[in-house]
Coordinates of C-alpha atoms in Angstrom, one line a residue:
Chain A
X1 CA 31.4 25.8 12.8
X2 CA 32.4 27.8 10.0
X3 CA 32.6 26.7 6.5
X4 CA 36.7 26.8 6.5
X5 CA 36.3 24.0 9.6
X6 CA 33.8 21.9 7.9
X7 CA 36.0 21.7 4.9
X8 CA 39.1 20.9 6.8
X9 CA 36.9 18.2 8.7
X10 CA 35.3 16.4 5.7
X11 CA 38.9 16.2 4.6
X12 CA 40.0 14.6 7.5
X13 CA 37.3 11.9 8.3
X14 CA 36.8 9.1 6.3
X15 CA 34.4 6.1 5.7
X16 CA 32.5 5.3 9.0
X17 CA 33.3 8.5 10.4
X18 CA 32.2 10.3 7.7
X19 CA 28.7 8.9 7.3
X20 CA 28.3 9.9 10.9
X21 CA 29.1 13.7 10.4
X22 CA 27.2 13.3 7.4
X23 CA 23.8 12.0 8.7
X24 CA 23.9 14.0 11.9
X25 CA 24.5 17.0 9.8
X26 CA 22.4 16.6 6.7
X27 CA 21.9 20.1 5.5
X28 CA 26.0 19.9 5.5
X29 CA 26.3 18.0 2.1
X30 CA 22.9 18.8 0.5
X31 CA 24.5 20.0 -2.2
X32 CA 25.6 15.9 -3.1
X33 CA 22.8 14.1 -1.7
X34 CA 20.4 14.9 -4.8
X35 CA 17.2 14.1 -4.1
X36 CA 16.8 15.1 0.0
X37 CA 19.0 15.8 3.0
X38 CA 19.9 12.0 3.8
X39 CA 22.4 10.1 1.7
X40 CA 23.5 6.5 2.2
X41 CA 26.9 6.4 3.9
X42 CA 29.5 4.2 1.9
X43 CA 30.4 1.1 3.5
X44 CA 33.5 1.0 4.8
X45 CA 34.9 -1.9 4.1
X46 CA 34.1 -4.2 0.7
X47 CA 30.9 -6.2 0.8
X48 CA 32.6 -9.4 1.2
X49 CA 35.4 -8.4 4.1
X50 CA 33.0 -9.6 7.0
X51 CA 33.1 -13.2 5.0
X52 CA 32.3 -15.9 6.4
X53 CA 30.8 -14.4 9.9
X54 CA 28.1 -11.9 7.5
X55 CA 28.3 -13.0 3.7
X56 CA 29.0 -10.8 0.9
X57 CA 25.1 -11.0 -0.7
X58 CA 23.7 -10.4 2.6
X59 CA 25.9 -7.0 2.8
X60 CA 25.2 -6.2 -0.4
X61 CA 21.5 -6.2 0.3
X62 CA 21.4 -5.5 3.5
X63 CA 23.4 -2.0 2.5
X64 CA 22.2 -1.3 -1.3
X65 CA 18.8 -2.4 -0.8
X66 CA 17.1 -2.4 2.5
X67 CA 19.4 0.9 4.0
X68 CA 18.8 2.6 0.8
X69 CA 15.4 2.1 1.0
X70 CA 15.0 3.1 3.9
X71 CA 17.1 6.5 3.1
X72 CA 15.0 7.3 -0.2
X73 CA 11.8 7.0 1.9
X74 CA 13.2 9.4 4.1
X75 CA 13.8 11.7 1.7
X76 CA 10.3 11.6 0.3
X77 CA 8.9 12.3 3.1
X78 CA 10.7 14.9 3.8
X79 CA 10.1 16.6 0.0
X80 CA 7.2 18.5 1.3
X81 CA 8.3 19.3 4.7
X82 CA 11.1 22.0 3.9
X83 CA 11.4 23.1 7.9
X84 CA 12.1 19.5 8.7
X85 CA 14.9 19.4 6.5
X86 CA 16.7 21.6 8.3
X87 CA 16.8 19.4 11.6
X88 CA 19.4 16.6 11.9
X89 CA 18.7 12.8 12.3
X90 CA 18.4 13.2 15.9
X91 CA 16.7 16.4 16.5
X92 CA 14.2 14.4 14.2
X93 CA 13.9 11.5 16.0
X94 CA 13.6 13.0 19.3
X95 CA 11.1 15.2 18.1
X96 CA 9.3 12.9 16.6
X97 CA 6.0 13.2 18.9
X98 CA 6.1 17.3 16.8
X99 CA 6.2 15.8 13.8
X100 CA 3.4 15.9 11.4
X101 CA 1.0 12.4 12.0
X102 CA 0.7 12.0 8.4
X103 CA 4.9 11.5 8.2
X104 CA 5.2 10.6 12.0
X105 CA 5.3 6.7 11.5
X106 CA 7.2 6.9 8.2
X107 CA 9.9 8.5 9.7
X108 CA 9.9 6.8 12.4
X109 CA 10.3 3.7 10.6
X110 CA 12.5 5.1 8.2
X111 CA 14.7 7.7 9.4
X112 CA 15.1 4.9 12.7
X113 CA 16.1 2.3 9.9
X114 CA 18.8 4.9 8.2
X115 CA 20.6 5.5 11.9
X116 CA 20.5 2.2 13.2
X117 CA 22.3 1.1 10.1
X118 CA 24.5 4.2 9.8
X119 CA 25.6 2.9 13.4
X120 CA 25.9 -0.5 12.4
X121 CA 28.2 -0.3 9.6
X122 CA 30.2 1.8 11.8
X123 CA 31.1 -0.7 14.4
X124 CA 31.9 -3.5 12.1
X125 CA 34.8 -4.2 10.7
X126 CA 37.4 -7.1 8.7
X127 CA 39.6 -9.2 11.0
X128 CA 37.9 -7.7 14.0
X129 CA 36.4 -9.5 16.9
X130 CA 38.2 -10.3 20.1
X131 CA 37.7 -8.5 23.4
X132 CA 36.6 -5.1 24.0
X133 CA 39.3 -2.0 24.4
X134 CA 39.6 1.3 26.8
X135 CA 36.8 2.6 28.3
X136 CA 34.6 0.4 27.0
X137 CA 36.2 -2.6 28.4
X138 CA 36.4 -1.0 31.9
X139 CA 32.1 0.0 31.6
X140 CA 31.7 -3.8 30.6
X141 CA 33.7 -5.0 33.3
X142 CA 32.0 -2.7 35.9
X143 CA 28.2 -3.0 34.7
X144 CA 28.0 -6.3 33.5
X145 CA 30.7 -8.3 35.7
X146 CA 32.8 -9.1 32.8
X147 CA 33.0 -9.6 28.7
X148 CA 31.2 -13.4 28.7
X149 CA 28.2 -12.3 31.2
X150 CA 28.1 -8.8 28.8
X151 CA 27.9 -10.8 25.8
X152 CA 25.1 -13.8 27.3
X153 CA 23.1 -10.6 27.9
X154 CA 23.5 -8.7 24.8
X155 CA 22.9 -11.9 22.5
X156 CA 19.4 -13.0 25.0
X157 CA 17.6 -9.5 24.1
X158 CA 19.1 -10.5 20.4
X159 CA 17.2 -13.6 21.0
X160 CA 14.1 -12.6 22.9
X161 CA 13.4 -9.7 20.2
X162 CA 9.8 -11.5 18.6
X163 CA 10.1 -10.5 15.3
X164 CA 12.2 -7.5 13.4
X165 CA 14.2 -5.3 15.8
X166 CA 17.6 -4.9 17.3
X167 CA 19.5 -5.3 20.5
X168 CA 21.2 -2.3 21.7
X169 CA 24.2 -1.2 24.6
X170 CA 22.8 2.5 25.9
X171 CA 24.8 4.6 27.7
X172 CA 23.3 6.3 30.7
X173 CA 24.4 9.9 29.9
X174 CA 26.3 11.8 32.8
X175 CA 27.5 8.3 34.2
X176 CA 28.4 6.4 31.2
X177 CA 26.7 3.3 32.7
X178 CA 25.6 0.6 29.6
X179 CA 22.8 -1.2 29.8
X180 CA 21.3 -4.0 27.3
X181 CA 17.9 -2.8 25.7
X182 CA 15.8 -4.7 22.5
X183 CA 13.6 -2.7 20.6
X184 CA 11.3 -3.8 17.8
X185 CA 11.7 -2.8 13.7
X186 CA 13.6 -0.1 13.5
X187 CA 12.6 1.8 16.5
X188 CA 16.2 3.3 18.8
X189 CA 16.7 4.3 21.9
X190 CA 17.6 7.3 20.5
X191 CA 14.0 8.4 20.2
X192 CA 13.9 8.5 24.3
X193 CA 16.9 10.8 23.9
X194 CA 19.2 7.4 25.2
X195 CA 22.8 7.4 23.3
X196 CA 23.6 4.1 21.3
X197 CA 26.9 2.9 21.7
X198 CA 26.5 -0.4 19.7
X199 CA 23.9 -2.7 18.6
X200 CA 23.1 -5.7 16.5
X201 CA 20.5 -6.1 13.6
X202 CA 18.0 -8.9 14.5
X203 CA 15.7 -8.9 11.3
X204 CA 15.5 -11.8 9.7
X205 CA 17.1 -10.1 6.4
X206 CA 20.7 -9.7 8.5
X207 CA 20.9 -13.2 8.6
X208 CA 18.8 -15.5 6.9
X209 CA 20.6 -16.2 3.7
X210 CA 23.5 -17.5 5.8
X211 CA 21.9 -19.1 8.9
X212 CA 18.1 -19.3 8.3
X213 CA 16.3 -19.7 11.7
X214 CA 19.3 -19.9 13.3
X215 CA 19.7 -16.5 15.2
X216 CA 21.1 -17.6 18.2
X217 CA 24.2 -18.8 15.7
X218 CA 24.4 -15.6 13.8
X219 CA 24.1 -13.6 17.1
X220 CA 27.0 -16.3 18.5
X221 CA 29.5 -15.2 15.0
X222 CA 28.5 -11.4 15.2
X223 CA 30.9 -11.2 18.2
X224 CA 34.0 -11.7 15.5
X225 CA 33.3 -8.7 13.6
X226 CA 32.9 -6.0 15.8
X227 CA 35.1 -3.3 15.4
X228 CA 35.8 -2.4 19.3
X229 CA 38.1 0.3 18.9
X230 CA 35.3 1.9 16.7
X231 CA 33.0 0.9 19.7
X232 CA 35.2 2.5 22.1
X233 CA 35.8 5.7 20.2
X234 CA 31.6 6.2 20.1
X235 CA 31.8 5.5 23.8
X236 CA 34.6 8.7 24.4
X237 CA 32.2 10.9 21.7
X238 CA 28.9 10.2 23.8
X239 CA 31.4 11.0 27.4
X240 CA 32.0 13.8 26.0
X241 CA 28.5 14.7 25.1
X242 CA 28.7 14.7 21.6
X243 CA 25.8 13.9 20.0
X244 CA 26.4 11.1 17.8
X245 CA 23.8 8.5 15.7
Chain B
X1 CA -3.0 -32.5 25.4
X2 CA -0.1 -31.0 23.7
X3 CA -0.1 -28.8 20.6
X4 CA 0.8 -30.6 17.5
X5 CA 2.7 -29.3 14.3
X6 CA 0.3 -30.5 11.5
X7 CA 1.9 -32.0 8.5
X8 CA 1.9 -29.8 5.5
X9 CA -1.2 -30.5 3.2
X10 CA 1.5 -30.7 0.3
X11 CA 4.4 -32.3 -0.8
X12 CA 7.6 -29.7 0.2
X13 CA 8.7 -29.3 -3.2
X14 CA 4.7 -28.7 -4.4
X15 CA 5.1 -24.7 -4.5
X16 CA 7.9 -24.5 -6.3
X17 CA 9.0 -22.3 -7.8
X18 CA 6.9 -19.6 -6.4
X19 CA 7.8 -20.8 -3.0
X20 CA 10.9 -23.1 -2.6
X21 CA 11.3 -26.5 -1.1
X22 CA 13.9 -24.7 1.3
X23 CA 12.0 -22.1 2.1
X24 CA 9.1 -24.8 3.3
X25 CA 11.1 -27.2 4.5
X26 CA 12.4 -24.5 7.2
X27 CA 9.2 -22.6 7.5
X28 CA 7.3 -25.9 8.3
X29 CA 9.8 -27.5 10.2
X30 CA 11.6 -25.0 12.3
X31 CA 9.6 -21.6 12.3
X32 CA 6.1 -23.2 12.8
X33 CA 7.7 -26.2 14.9
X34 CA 9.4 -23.8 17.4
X35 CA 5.9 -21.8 17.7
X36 CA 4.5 -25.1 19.0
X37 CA 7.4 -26.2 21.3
X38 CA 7.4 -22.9 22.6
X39 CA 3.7 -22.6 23.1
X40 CA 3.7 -25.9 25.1
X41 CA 6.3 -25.0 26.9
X42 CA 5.1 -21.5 28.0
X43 CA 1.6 -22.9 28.6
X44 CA 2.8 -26.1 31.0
X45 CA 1.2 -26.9 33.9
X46 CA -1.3 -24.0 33.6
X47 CA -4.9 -23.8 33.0
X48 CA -4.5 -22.8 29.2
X49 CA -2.5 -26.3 28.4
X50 CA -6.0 -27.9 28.3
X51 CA -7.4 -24.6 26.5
X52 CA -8.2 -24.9 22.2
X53 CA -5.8 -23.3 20.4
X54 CA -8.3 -20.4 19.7
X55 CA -9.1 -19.9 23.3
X56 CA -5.5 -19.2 24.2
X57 CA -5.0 -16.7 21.7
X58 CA -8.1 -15.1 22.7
X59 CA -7.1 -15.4 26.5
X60 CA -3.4 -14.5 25.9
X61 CA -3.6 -11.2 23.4
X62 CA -3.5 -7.9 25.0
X63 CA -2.4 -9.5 28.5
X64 CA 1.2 -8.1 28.9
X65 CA 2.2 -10.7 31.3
X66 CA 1.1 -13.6 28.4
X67 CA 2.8 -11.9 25.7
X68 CA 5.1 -14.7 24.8
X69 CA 2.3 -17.0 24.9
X70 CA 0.2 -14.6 22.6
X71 CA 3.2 -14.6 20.2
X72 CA 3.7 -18.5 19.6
X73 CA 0.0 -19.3 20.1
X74 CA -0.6 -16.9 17.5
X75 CA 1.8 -17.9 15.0
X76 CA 0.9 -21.8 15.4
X77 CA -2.6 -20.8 14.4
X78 CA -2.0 -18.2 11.8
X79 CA 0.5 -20.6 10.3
X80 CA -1.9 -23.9 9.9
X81 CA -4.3 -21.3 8.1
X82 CA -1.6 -20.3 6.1
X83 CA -0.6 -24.2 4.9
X84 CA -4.2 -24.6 4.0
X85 CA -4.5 -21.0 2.1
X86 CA -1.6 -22.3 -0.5
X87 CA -1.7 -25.5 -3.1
X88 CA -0.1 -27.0 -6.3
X89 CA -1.0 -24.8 -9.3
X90 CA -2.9 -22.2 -7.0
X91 CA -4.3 -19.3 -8.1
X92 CA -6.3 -19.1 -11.0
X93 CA -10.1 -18.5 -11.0
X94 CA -11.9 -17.8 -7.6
X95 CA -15.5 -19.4 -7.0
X96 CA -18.8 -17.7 -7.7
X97 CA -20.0 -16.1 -4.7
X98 CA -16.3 -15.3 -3.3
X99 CA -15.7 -13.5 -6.5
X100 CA -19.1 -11.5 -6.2
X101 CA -18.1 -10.9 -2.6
X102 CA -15.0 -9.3 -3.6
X103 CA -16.6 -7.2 -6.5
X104 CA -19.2 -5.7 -4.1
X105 CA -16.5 -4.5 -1.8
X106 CA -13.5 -3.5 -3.1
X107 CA -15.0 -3.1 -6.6
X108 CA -12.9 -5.5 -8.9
X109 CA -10.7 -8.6 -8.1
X110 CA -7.9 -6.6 -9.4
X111 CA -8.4 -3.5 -6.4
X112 CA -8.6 -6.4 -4.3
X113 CA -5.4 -7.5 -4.9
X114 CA -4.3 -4.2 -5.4
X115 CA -5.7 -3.4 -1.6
X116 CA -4.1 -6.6 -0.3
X117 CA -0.6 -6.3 -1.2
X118 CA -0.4 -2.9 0.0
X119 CA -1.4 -4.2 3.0
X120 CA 1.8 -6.3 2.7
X121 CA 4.4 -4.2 1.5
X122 CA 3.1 -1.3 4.1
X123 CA 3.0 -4.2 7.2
X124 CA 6.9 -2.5 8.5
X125 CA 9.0 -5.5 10.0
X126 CA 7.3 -9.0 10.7
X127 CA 3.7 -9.5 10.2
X128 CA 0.5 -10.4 7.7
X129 CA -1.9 -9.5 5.6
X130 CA -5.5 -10.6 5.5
X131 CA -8.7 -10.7 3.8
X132 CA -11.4 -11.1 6.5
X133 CA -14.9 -10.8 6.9
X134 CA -16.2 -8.1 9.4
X135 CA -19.5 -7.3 10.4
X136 CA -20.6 -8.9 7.3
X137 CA -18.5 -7.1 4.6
X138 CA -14.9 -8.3 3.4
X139 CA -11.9 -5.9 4.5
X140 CA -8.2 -6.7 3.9
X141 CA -6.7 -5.7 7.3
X142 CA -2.8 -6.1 8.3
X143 CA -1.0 -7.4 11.8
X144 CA 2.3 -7.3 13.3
X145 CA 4.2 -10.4 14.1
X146 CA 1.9 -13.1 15.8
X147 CA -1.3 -10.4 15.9
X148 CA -4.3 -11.9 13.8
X149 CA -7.9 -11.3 12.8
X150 CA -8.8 -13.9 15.9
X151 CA -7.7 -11.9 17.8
X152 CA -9.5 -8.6 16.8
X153 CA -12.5 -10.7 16.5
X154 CA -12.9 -10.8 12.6
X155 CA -13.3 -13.8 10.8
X156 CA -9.3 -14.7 9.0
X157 CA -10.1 -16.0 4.9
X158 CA -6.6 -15.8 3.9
X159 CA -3.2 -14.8 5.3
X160 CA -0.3 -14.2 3.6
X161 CA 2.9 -14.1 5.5
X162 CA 5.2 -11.5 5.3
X163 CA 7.8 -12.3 8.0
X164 CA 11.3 -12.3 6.1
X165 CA 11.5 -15.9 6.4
X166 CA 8.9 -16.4 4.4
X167 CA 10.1 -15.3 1.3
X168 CA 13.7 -13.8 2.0
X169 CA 15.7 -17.1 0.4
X170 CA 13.3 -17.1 -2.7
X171 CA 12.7 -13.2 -3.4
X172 CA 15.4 -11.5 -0.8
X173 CA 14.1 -7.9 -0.4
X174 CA 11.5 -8.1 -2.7
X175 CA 8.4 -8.8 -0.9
X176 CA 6.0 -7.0 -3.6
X177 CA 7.1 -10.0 -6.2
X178 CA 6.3 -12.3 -3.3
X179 CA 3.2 -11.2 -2.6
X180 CA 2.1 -11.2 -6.4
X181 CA 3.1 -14.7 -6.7
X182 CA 1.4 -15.5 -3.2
X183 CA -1.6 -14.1 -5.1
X184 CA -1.3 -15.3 -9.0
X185 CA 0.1 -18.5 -8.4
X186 CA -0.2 -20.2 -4.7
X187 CA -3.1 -19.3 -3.5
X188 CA -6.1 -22.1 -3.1
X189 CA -9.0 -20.3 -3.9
X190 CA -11.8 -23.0 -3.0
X191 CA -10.3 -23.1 0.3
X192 CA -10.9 -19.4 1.0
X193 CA -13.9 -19.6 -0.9
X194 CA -14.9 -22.3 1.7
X195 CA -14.0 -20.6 4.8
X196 CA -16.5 -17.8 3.9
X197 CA -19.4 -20.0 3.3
X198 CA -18.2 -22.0 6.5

């Protein structure tokens, strides 16, 4: 990709999509990101525009507090590692075994905290909800037996996750098949070289200040903010082997 | 007999405002009450439903298929130690000997502290910190979700939650301000200071 391309792309992509180039191409925007390769995407939508599903306080934390943090401890651990720099989120996280012990669990933590939430942002959206679209309506259909029996599934590894973590959709790649997989903190599947094409935030911090201990309730009202044209559009990118976070 | 949610040792407003009346009432009543309903459920009609609550833990951690029991066995005992390490006006001055015993091994009460809430902050996702004794010398030690010192064979003198819930409506992000408060002003020092001479 020359520089010419790049250009013309970062004109053309916006918010979500953006954030995505951006974090799987680090080294691409170095020159803004400051203080190391990883900067924390903009969120696309205002902090109150998934009201009253995901309030406005937990968005604004949830984004300018717990993703940053976990951006900025990226970046420090990366300040003395200058050939890790070069490599993108997920050349890092698959590699992750290479990596040096004494950053090996910080970045895993870490740079698995910035993608996750890169992804999550991503696939949200105001006056979303409602059934899923294309493709990804079809795979749901054909590897779960329908949208209800999809959702029961996805919302029972939300549910069954002990502690921090997340419940994911993978995509099996070469056959596109999903699956439903939790995984604790801020670990991905993405680590076992698995594409993510959506998941849910199960840490207590996504929630709590609007529905306590209730998970099963939040995991219930997530359902109306999905953005499933966004969905869908990560499901094409992964079909088509793209490497996306 | 079936496990039992013990009442609090305190009124629910009694830690405010280091610790909200919300932020037990929930904790209490729905966090540590669905570790109990879930631990009698999961242990129903098998041997460990007439096991002590330490025997299960012991018997259930690091056996894959008893994972779930671990987890809320686990959490109903770390959380009744927890009740007990807090009171009204906590904090404060810390008994002879337990102060000596801190001295002689992390150096001061301060790196003690110091060494504790690191072990806090640096627990990533849902877990605890600890000051235990071990082998005869006290350590401050860390543990994910329901894991605890019981478990690893150590002696548990205090445990400090650090599971979102347990601070998340009161301090939001900021579990270092949590844990200094946990520290300064809720923790009841005679009690730990009994549990070592225990």
């Amino acid at each position: 990709m020359g520089h010419a391309e790049i250009d013309r792309r970062r004109l053309l992509v916006t918010g979500a999509a953006a954030a995505l180039i951006v974090a799987v191409r680090p080294h691409l925007v170095l020159a803004q990101a400051g203080a190391g390769p990883f900067s924390l995407p903009a969120l696309p939508y205002p902090e109150s525009a998934l009201e009253p599903h995901v309030d406005a306080q937990t968005m604004g934390l949830h984004h300018g507090r717990h993703h940053k943090a976990y951006v900025d401890n990226v970046n420090r651990l990366l300040e003395s590692h200058g050939e890790l720099q070069r490599l993108s989120a997920l050349e890092l996280l698959r590699r992750l075994p290479e990596v040096p012990d004494a950053i090996r669990t910080g970045l895993r933590n870490n740079l698995g905290g910035h993608v996750n939430h890169t992804m999550f942002w991503s696939i949200m959206g105001p006056g979303k909800g409602g059934a899923p679209v294309g493709e990804t309506a079809a795979a749901i259909e054909r590897d779960f037996g329908g949208f209800d029996a999809f959702k029961q599934r996805f919302n029972a590894a939300g549910l069954g996750q002990f502690g921090s973590g997340w419940a994911f959709v993978t995509v099996e790649p070469g056959t596109g098949k999903l699956a439903v997989a939790a995984a604790p903190n801020q670990d991905t599947p993405l680590m076992e070289g698995r594409p993510v094409l959506m998941g849910n935030d199960v840490w207590e911090h996504a929630y709590y200040l609007k529905y306590q201990n209730r998970r099963a309730d939040y995991l219930n009202a997530w359902w109306n903010v999905v953005d499933w044209a966004a969905v869908d559009r990560r499901y094409a990118a992964i079909r088509r082997g793209e490497a996306i976070i | 007999m079936a496990f039992e949610l013990p009442p609090l040792p305190y009124s629910h407003d009694a830690l405010e405002p280091f610790m909200s009346a919300q932020t037990l009432n929930l904790h209490h009543g729905k966090h540590h009450q669905a570790y109990v309903t879930n631990l009698n459920n999961l242990v129903k009609d098998t041997p460990m439903a007439s096991m002590s609550l330490e025997e299960v833990v012991k018997a259930s951690y690091g056996d894959a298929s008893k994972q779930g029991i671990f987890n809320n066995a686990g959490q109903h005992w770390n959380h009744i130690l927890f009740w007990q390490c807090m009171r009204k006006n906590g904090g404060g001055s810390i008994p002879g000997e337990l102060e000596r015993r801190l001295k002689s091994d992390f150096g001061s009460v301060e790196q003690f502290k110091e060494a504790f809430t690191q072990a806090g902050v640096t627990q990533f996702g849902s877990g605890w910190a600890w000051l235990v004794e071990d082998g005869g010398k006290l350590k401050v030690t860390k543990t994910p979700n329901g894991e605890n010192p019981l478990a690893h064979g150590q002696k548990a003198l205090l445990g400090c939650d650090v599971w979102e819930h347990s601070y998340y409506l009161d301090y939001q992000n900021r579990r270092p301000d949590y844990i200094k408060a946990f520290l300064d002003n809720l923790v009841n020092w005679e009690f730990v200071a009994q549990r070592l001479a225990a």
